[in-house]
mmCIF file of C-alpha atoms in Angstrom:
data_model
loop_
_atom_site.group_PDB
_atom_site.id
_atom_site.type_symbol
_atom_site.label_atom_id
_atom_site.label_comp_id
_atom_site.label_asym_id
_atom_site.label_seq_id
_atom_site.Cartn_x
_atom_site.Cartn_y
_atom_site.Cartn_z
ATOM 1 C CA MET A 1 -3.470 -22.439 2.218
ATOM 2 C CA ASN A 2 -6.249 -19.950 1.989
ATOM 3 C CA HIS A 3 -5.243 -16.572 0.662
ATOM 4 C CA LYS A 4 -7.067 -13.315 1.223
ATOM 5 C CA PRO A 5 -8.155 -11.280 -1.895
ATOM 6 C CA LEU A 6 -6.296 -8.190 -2.938
ATOM 7 C CA PRO A 7 -8.198 -5.004 -2.601
ATOM 8 C CA ILE A 8 -7.930 -3.879 -6.288
ATOM 9 C CA GLY A 9 -10.090 -0.928 -6.911
ATOM 10 C CA ILE A 10 -11.496 -0.807 -3.333
ATOM 11 C CA ASP A 11 -11.524 2.696 -1.963
ATOM 12 C CA ASN A 12 -13.967 2.105 1.027
ATOM 13 C CA PHE A 13 -11.976 1.146 4.194
ATOM 14 C CA GLU A 14 -15.158 -0.356 5.853
ATOM 15 C CA MET A 15 -15.723 -2.622 2.715
ATOM 16 C CA LEU A 16 -11.935 -3.567 2.806
ATOM 17 C CA ILE A 17 -12.372 -4.795 6.393
ATOM 18 C CA ILE A 18 -15.774 -6.416 6.040
ATOM 19 C CA ARG A 19 -14.634 -8.459 2.973
ATOM 20 C CA GLY A 20 -11.442 -9.507 4.563
ATOM 21 C CA TYR A 21 -9.021 -7.929 2.056
ATOM 22 C CA TYR A 22 -5.213 -7.521 2.738
ATOM 23 C CA PHE A 23 -4.475 -4.168 4.296
ATOM 24 C CA ILE A 24 -0.985 -2.848 4.938
ATOM 25 C CA ASP A 25 -0.837 0.134 7.233
ATOM 26 C CA LYS A 26 2.003 2.312 6.130
ATOM 27 C CA SER A 27 1.460 5.117 8.733
ATOM 28 C CA LEU A 28 4.843 4.640 10.296
ATOM 29 C CA LEU A 29 6.546 4.826 6.890
ATOM 30 C CA LEU A 30 4.911 8.239 6.372
ATOM 31 C CA LYS A 31 6.053 9.368 9.969
ATOM 32 C CA ASP A 32 9.673 8.368 9.150
ATOM 33 C CA LEU A 33 9.659 10.202 5.885
ATOM 34 C CA LEU A 34 8.327 13.316 7.608
ATOM 35 C CA ASP A 35 10.660 12.993 10.456
ATOM 36 C CA ASN A 36 13.672 12.413 8.136
ATOM 37 C CA LYS A 37 13.355 15.751 6.498
ATOM 38 C CA ALA A 38 15.337 14.717 3.337
ATOM 39 C CA SER A 39 15.453 17.230 0.579
ATOM 40 C CA VAL A 40 14.368 14.413 -1.847
ATOM 41 C CA ASN A 41 12.503 11.243 -1.566
ATOM 42 C CA LEU A 42 12.368 8.802 -4.388
ATOM 43 C CA PHE A 43 9.487 6.480 -4.974
ATOM 44 C CA THR A 44 9.956 3.990 -7.846
ATOM 45 C CA ARG A 45 7.416 1.713 -9.333
ATOM 46 C CA PRO A 46 7.558 -1.198 -11.825
ATOM 47 C CA ILE A 47 7.522 -0.301 -15.553
ATOM 48 C CA GLY A 48 6.343 -2.503 -18.294
ATOM 49 C CA SER A 49 4.086 -5.619 -18.396
ATOM 50 C CA LYS A 50 6.782 -8.016 -17.075
ATOM 51 C CA ASN A 51 6.442 -6.502 -13.541
ATOM 52 C CA MET A 52 2.650 -6.393 -13.329
#
């Protein structure tokens, strides 16, 4: 199975597409967050080297 490379450090959308990196569009997630109008939204991330 041929895997696409991960776009680590890539901040240019055109280069991301040209080089065939993975891209996940989260536009609908942002729309849901804005439409939800919750007083608090919690975003967690992994902590420590075991999760990286």
